Amino acid sequence: MRITVFGAAGTTGSRIVAEALSRGHDVTAVVRDPARLAQLPPAAIHRVGDAADVDTVVELSAGQDVVVTATRPPIGYEHELVAVAKALLAGLSRTGARLLAVGGAGSLTVPGSDGTLVVDDPAYVPPAWRAIALACNDQLAVFRASTDVDWTYLSPAAILEAGERTGSYRLGADELLIDPVGASTISAEDFAVALLDEVERPRHRRTRFTVARTLTPPVSATEAAGR
């Protein structure tokens, strides 16, 4: 498949590019800052472009099967996520490529909370993360209002960070996935596995799903109670 990845040099985007290349896909890796081109793998097509620019989206998605957005704005510019979402939808409505969006966990509900959003639970979203979590919620709302683009929104666990590629993960819908002690984590590597699995075998078209670390080895009730 032909895949364009915006935000290709970031923690998550770089893992998505690597996973897609390892599966034999043709990847166009896009960064906004030319200085980051050197961080991209040689096997990818290297491009500079801004996902918030509709003409750029049209250019870099023309003839592609899938576009992945893994962009994350710097602190103080969280509102850019909504601008990027709108530009992507406007551009892809003209080219017909599918959209896979790396989202946030803030719009998921906390298990056993009668509907409390993760963004409103400081156990999962401390004050320093609240602005980006709220922006991700607004981003999802933009996608949910779209009727012209074949989009999918993938929410990670509460903690998404570089780690190990195990090749496995748990799937969920709109509720945060936690382990027996309440932790919610997934490595960027396994998140990329889940996203590429969705690219290759779509099961969540025009909806959101979530993933988290597989519970292996399982934690017993006795172990959980002792922690």
mmCIF file of C-alpha atoms in Angstrom:
data_model
loop_
_atom_site.group_PDB
_atom_site.id
_atom_site.type_symbol
_atom_site.label_atom_id
_atom_site.label_comp_id
_atom_site.label_asym_id
_atom_site.label_seq_id
_atom_site.Cartn_x
_atom_site.Cartn_y
_atom_site.Cartn_z
ATOM 1 C CA MET A 1 0.000 0.000 0.000
ATOM 2 C CA ARG A 2 1.005 3.627 -0.467
ATOM 3 C CA ILE A 3 0.996 5.434 2.889
ATOM 4 C CA THR A 4 1.747 9.062 3.754
ATOM 5 C CA VAL A 5 2.679 9.796 7.363
ATOM 6 C CA PHE A 6 2.535 13.363 8.687
ATOM 7 C CA GLY A 7 4.619 13.866 11.828
ATOM 8 C CA ALA A 8 6.970 11.136 10.650
ATOM 9 C CA ALA A 9 9.916 12.067 12.884
ATOM 10 C CA GLY A 10 8.053 12.135 16.192
ATOM 11 C CA THR A 11 8.051 9.418 18.844
ATOM 12 C CA THR A 12 4.891 7.795 17.498
ATOM 13 C CA GLY A 13 5.186 8.800 13.852
ATOM 14 C CA SER A 14 8.685 7.365 13.535
ATOM 15 C CA ARG A 15 7.483 4.007 14.881
ATOM 16 C CA ILE A 16 4.572 4.036 12.437
ATOM 17 C CA VAL A 17 6.949 4.701 9.546
ATOM 18 C CA ALA A 18 9.261 1.901 10.687
ATOM 19 C CA GLU A 19 6.390 -0.568 11.119
ATOM 20 C CA ALA A 20 4.915 0.275 7.715
ATOM 21 C CA LEU A 21 8.284 -0.131 5.994
ATOM 22 C CA SER A 22 8.872 -3.465 7.754
ATOM 23 C CA ARG A 23 5.616 -4.718 6.237
ATOM 24 C CA GLY A 24 6.654 -3.748 2.728
ATOM 25 C CA HIS A 25 4.512 -0.648 2.260
ATOM 26 C CA ASP A 26 5.593 2.373 0.218
ATOM 27 C CA VAL A 27 5.894 5.177 2.771
ATOM 28 C CA THR A 28 6.062 8.914 2.227
ATOM 29 C CA ALA A 29 7.406 10.368 5.479
ATOM 30 C CA VAL A 30 6.495 14.028 6.006
ATOM 31 C CA VAL A 31 8.028 16.488 8.452
ATOM 32 C CA ARG A 32 7.304 20.183 8.878
ATOM 33 C CA ASP A 33 10.868 21.131 9.840
ATOM 34 C CA PRO A 34 13.478 20.404 7.124
ATOM 35 C CA ALA A 35 16.073 19.909 9.856
ATOM 36 C CA ARG A 36 14.318 16.667 10.795
ATOM 37 C CA LEU A 37 14.652 15.080 7.362
ATOM 38 C CA ALA A 38 17.915 13.485 8.479
ATOM 39 C CA GLN A 39 15.989 11.525 11.148
ATOM 40 C CA LEU A 40 13.879 9.704 8.558
ATOM 41 C CA PRO A 41 14.784 6.177 7.372
ATOM 42 C CA PRO A 42 16.396 5.995 3.917
ATOM 43 C CA ALA A 43 13.757 3.537 2.672
ATOM 44 C CA ALA A 44 10.998 6.148 2.957
ATOM 45 C CA ILE A 45 10.275 8.973 0.544
ATOM 46 C CA HIS A 46 11.219 12.174 2.372
ATOM 47 C CA ARG A 47 9.006 15.232 2.087
ATOM 48 C CA VAL A 48 8.606 18.549 3.898
ATOM 49 C CA GLY A 49 5.024 19.679 4.408
ATOM 50 C CA ASP A 50 2.493 21.149 6.803
ATOM 51 C CA ALA A 51 -0.625 19.053 7.494
ATOM 52 C CA ALA A 52 -2.482 22.275 8.329
ATOM 53 C CA ASP A 53 -2.198 23.394 4.703
ATOM 54 C CA VAL A 54 -4.968 21.985 2.494
ATOM 55 C CA ASP A 55 -2.968 22.228 -0.740
ATOM 56 C CA THR A 56 -0.101 20.312 0.868
ATOM 57 C CA VAL A 57 -2.500 17.613 2.046
ATOM 58 C CA VAL A 58 -3.902 17.285 -1.471
ATOM 59 C CA GLU A 59 -0.424 17.068 -2.991
ATOM 60 C CA LEU A 60 0.904 14.487 -0.531
ATOM 61 C CA SER A 61 -2.229 12.328 -0.488
ATOM 62 C CA ALA A 62 -2.881 12.203 -4.232
ATOM 63 C CA GLY A 63 -2.492 8.606 -5.395
ATOM 64 C CA GLN A 64 -2.037 7.329 -1.834
ATOM 65 C CA ASP A 65 -4.150 4.646 -0.201
ATOM 66 C CA VAL A 66 -3.854 5.910 3.373
ATOM 67 C CA VAL A 67 -2.772 9.068 5.164
ATOM 68 C CA VAL A 68 -1.676 8.865 8.806
ATOM 69 C CA THR A 69 -1.534 11.973 10.960
ATOM 70 C CA ALA A 70 0.766 11.685 13.969
ATOM 71 C CA THR A 71 1.445 15.386 14.481
ATOM 72 C CA ARG A 72 1.688 16.895 17.971
ATOM 73 C CA PRO A 73 1.947 20.671 18.454
ATOM 74 C CA PRO A 74 4.345 22.226 20.971
ATOM 75 C CA ILE A 75 3.121 23.511 24.328
ATOM 76 C CA GLY A 76 1.025 26.610 23.851
ATOM 77 C CA TYR A 77 -0.050 25.638 20.332
ATOM 78 C CA GLU A 78 -2.409 22.790 21.189
ATOM 79 C CA HIS A 79 -5.198 24.460 19.174
ATOM 80 C CA GLU A 80 -3.284 23.551 16.008
ATOM 81 C CA LEU A 81 -4.641 20.002 16.279
ATOM 82 C CA VAL A 82 -8.090 21.218 15.246
ATOM 83 C CA ALA A 83 -6.681 23.228 12.340
ATOM 84 C CA VAL A 84 -4.776 20.167 11.147
ATOM 85 C CA ALA A 85 -7.872 17.963 11.441
ATOM 86 C CA LYS A 86 -9.916 20.377 9.340
ATOM 87 C CA ALA A 87 -7.203 20.724 6.699
ATOM 88 C CA LEU A 88 -6.779 16.958 6.453
ATOM 89 C CA LEU A 89 -10.499 16.426 5.983
ATOM 90 C CA ALA A 90 -10.704 19.169 3.370
ATOM 91 C CA GLY A 91 -7.732 17.791 1.447
ATOM 92 C CA LEU A 92 -8.652 14.119 1.650
ATOM 93 C CA SER A 93 -12.203 14.832 0.530
ATOM 94 C CA ARG A 94 -10.579 15.783 -2.791
ATOM 95 C CA THR A 95 -8.250 12.782 -3.126
ATOM 96 C CA GLY A 96 -10.215 9.947 -1.526
ATOM 97 C CA ALA A 97 -7.390 8.578 0.627
ATOM 98 C CA ARG A 98 -8.305 6.975 3.947
ATOM 99 C CA LEU A 99 -7.279 8.747 7.135
ATOM 100 C CA LEU A 100 -5.803 7.146 10.258
ATOM 101 C CA ALA A 101 -5.420 9.652 13.102
ATOM 102 C CA VAL A 102 -3.188 9.197 16.115
ATOM 103 C CA GLY A 103 -5.436 10.630 18.794
ATOM 104 C CA GLY A 104 -5.488 11.124 22.523
ATOM 105 C CA ALA A 105 -6.909 9.208 25.480
ATOM 106 C CA GLY A 106 -8.719 12.164 27.070
ATOM 107 C CA SER A 107 -12.059 11.487 25.396
ATOM 108 C CA LEU A 108 -12.222 7.907 26.685
ATOM 109 C CA THR A 109 -14.278 7.182 29.791
ATOM 110 C CA VAL A 110 -12.761 6.009 33.069
ATOM 111 C CA PRO A 111 -13.829 2.435 33.945
ATOM 112 C CA GLY A 112 -16.382 2.275 36.763
ATOM 113 C CA SER A 113 -16.861 6.048 36.891
ATOM 114 C CA ASP A 114 -20.359 6.460 35.387
ATOM 115 C CA GLY A 115 -18.978 8.247 32.362
ATOM 116 C CA THR A 116 -16.194 10.485 33.696
ATOM 117 C CA LEU A 117 -13.847 11.393 30.885
ATOM 118 C CA VAL A 118 -10.167 10.587 31.254
ATOM 119 C CA VAL A 119 -9.347 14.267 30.688
ATOM 120 C CA ASP A 120 -11.245 15.089 33.893
ATOM 121 C CA ASP A 121 -9.459 12.511 36.047
ATOM 122 C CA PRO A 122 -6.109 13.841 37.335
ATOM 123 C CA ALA A 123 -5.021 10.282 38.077
ATOM 124 C CA TYR A 124 -4.632 9.850 34.316
ATOM 125 C CA VAL A 125 -4.317 13.432 33.040
ATOM 126 C CA PRO A 126 -2.273 15.673 35.343
ATOM 127 C CA PRO A 127 -2.627 19.465 34.918
ATOM 128 C CA ALA A 128 0.431 19.672 32.668
ATOM 129 C CA TRP A 129 -1.240 17.364 30.119
ATOM 130 C CA ARG A 130 -4.744 18.828 30.252
ATOM 131 C CA ALA A 131 -4.370 21.335 27.400
ATOM 132 C CA ILE A 132 -3.227 18.739 24.870
ATOM 133 C CA ALA A 133 -5.853 16.266 26.114
ATOM 134 C CA LEU A 134 -8.616 18.824 25.586
ATOM 135 C CA ALA A 135 -7.247 19.637 22.138
ATOM 136 C CA CYS A 136 -7.333 15.942 21.243
ATOM 137 C CA ASN A 137 -10.983 15.821 22.332
ATOM 138 C CA ASP A 138 -11.733 18.747 20.008
ATOM 139 C CA GLN A 139 -9.802 16.988 17.253
ATOM 140 C CA LEU A 140 -11.973 13.879 17.611
ATOM 141 C CA ALA A 141 -15.124 16.010 17.482
ATOM 142 C CA VAL A 142 -14.003 17.423 14.123
ATOM 143 C CA PHE A 143 -13.529 13.947 12.696
ATOM 144 C CA ARG A 144 -16.849 12.710 14.056
ATOM 145 C CA ALA A 145 -18.635 15.542 12.247
ATOM 146 C CA SER A 146 -17.115 14.518 8.900
ATOM 147 C CA THR A 147 -19.188 12.690 6.318
ATOM 148 C CA ASP A 148 -16.826 13.041 3.338
ATOM 149 C CA VAL A 149 -13.722 11.156 4.470
ATOM 150 C CA ASP A 150 -13.124 7.531 5.464
ATOM 151 C CA TRP A 151 -11.437 8.212 8.813
ATOM 152 C CA THR A 152 -10.377 6.188 11.839
ATOM 153 C CA TYR A 153 -9.241 7.627 15.175
ATOM 154 C CA LEU A 154 -6.942 5.561 17.369
ATOM 155 C CA SER A 155 -6.762 6.544 21.042
ATOM 156 C CA PRO A 156 -3.775 5.202 22.954
ATOM 157 C CA ALA A 157 -3.659 4.112 26.556
ATOM 158 C CA ALA A 158 -3.150 6.894 29.109
ATOM 159 C CA ILE A 159 0.627 6.447 28.856
ATOM 160 C CA LEU A 160 2.111 6.161 25.370
ATOM 161 C CA GLU A 161 5.886 6.131 25.235
ATOM 162 C CA ALA A 162 8.814 4.512 23.485
ATOM 163 C CA GLY A 163 9.451 0.953 24.583
ATOM 164 C CA GLU A 164 9.377 -2.619 23.364
ATOM 165 C CA ARG A 165 7.655 -4.055 20.311
ATOM 166 C CA THR A 166 5.846 -7.176 21.513
ATOM 167 C CA GLY A 167 3.509 -7.316 18.520
ATOM 168 C CA SER A 168 0.444 -7.704 20.739
ATOM 169 C CA TYR A 169 -2.120 -5.387 22.296
ATOM 170 C CA ARG A 170 -5.649 -5.248 23.715
ATOM 171 C CA LEU A 171 -8.501 -3.621 21.805
ATOM 172 C CA GLY A 172 -11.236 -1.398 23.210
ATOM 173 C CA ALA A 173 -13.826 1.116 22.055
ATOM 174 C CA ASP A 174 -14.655 4.188 24.151
ATOM 175 C CA GLU A 175 -13.476 3.140 27.631
ATOM 176 C CA LEU A 176 -9.899 3.426 28.860
ATOM 177 C CA LEU A 177 -8.168 0.060 29.038
ATOM 178 C CA ILE A 178 -6.479 -0.504 32.391
ATOM 179 C CA ASP A 179 -4.700 -3.374 34.096
ATOM 180 C CA PRO A 180 -5.682 -4.859 37.484
ATOM 181 C CA VAL A 181 -3.810 -2.125 39.362
ATOM 182 C CA GLY A 182 -5.329 0.695 37.321
ATOM 183 C CA ALA A 183 -2.380 1.403 35.034
ATOM 184 C CA SER A 184 -3.013 2.174 31.362
ATOM 185 C CA THR A 185 0.023 1.908 29.097
ATOM 186 C CA ILE A 186 1.210 0.930 25.641
ATOM 187 C CA SER A 187 4.547 1.288 23.896
ATOM 188 C CA ALA A 188 4.776 3.457 20.794
ATOM 189 C CA GLU A 189 6.037 0.359 18.998
ATOM 190 C CA ASP A 190 2.939 -1.729 19.794
ATOM 191 C CA PHE A 191 0.698 1.260 19.095
ATOM 192 C CA ALA A 192 2.227 1.329 15.610
ATOM 193 C CA VAL A 193 1.506 -2.386 15.231
ATOM 194 C CA ALA A 194 -2.159 -1.774 16.069
ATOM 195 C CA LEU A 195 -2.407 1.140 13.674
ATOM 196 C CA LEU A 196 -0.846 -0.783 10.777
ATOM 197 C CA ASP A 197 -3.121 -3.739 11.507
ATOM 198 C CA GLU A 198 -6.049 -1.339 11.066
ATOM 199 C CA VAL A 199 -4.516 0.035 7.864
ATOM 200 C CA GLU A 200 -4.238 -3.459 6.395
ATOM 201 C CA ARG A 201 -7.482 -4.911 7.792
ATOM 202 C CA PRO A 202 -9.944 -2.062 8.479
ATOM 203 C CA ARG A 203 -12.410 -2.800 11.271
ATOM 204 C CA HIS A 204 -13.077 0.676 12.684
ATOM 205 C CA ARG A 205 -14.108 2.863 9.793
ATOM 206 C CA ARG A 206 -15.530 6.280 10.728
ATOM 207 C CA THR A 207 -15.161 5.535 14.409
ATOM 208 C CA ARG A 208 -12.679 5.533 17.262
ATOM 209 C CA PHE A 209 -11.010 2.623 18.971
ATOM 210 C CA THR A 210 -8.349 2.290 21.636
ATOM 211 C CA VAL A 211 -5.470 -0.043 22.443
ATOM 212 C CA ALA A 212 -3.386 -0.897 25.486
ATOM 213 C CA ARG A 213 -0.650 -3.265 26.594
ATOM 214 C CA THR A 214 -1.509 -6.948 26.620
ATOM 215 C CA LEU A 215 -1.775 -8.411 30.113
ATOM 216 C CA THR A 216 1.032 -10.959 29.820
ATOM 217 C CA PRO A 217 1.981 -12.405 32.130
ATOM 218 C CA PRO A 218 -1.400 -11.983 33.832
ATOM 219 C CA VAL A 219 -1.503 -10.262 37.203
ATOM 220 C CA SER A 220 -3.281 -12.333 39.838
ATOM 221 C CA ALA A 221 -5.855 -10.823 42.201
ATOM 222 C CA THR A 222 -3.490 -11.522 45.123
ATOM 223 C CA GLU A 223 -0.616 -9.679 43.415
ATOM 224 C CA ALA A 224 -2.874 -6.753 42.541
ATOM 225 C CA ALA A 225 -4.130 -6.478 46.116
ATOM 226 C CA GLY A 226 -0.580 -6.365 47.419
ATOM 227 C CA ARG A 227 0.492 -3.416 45.277
#
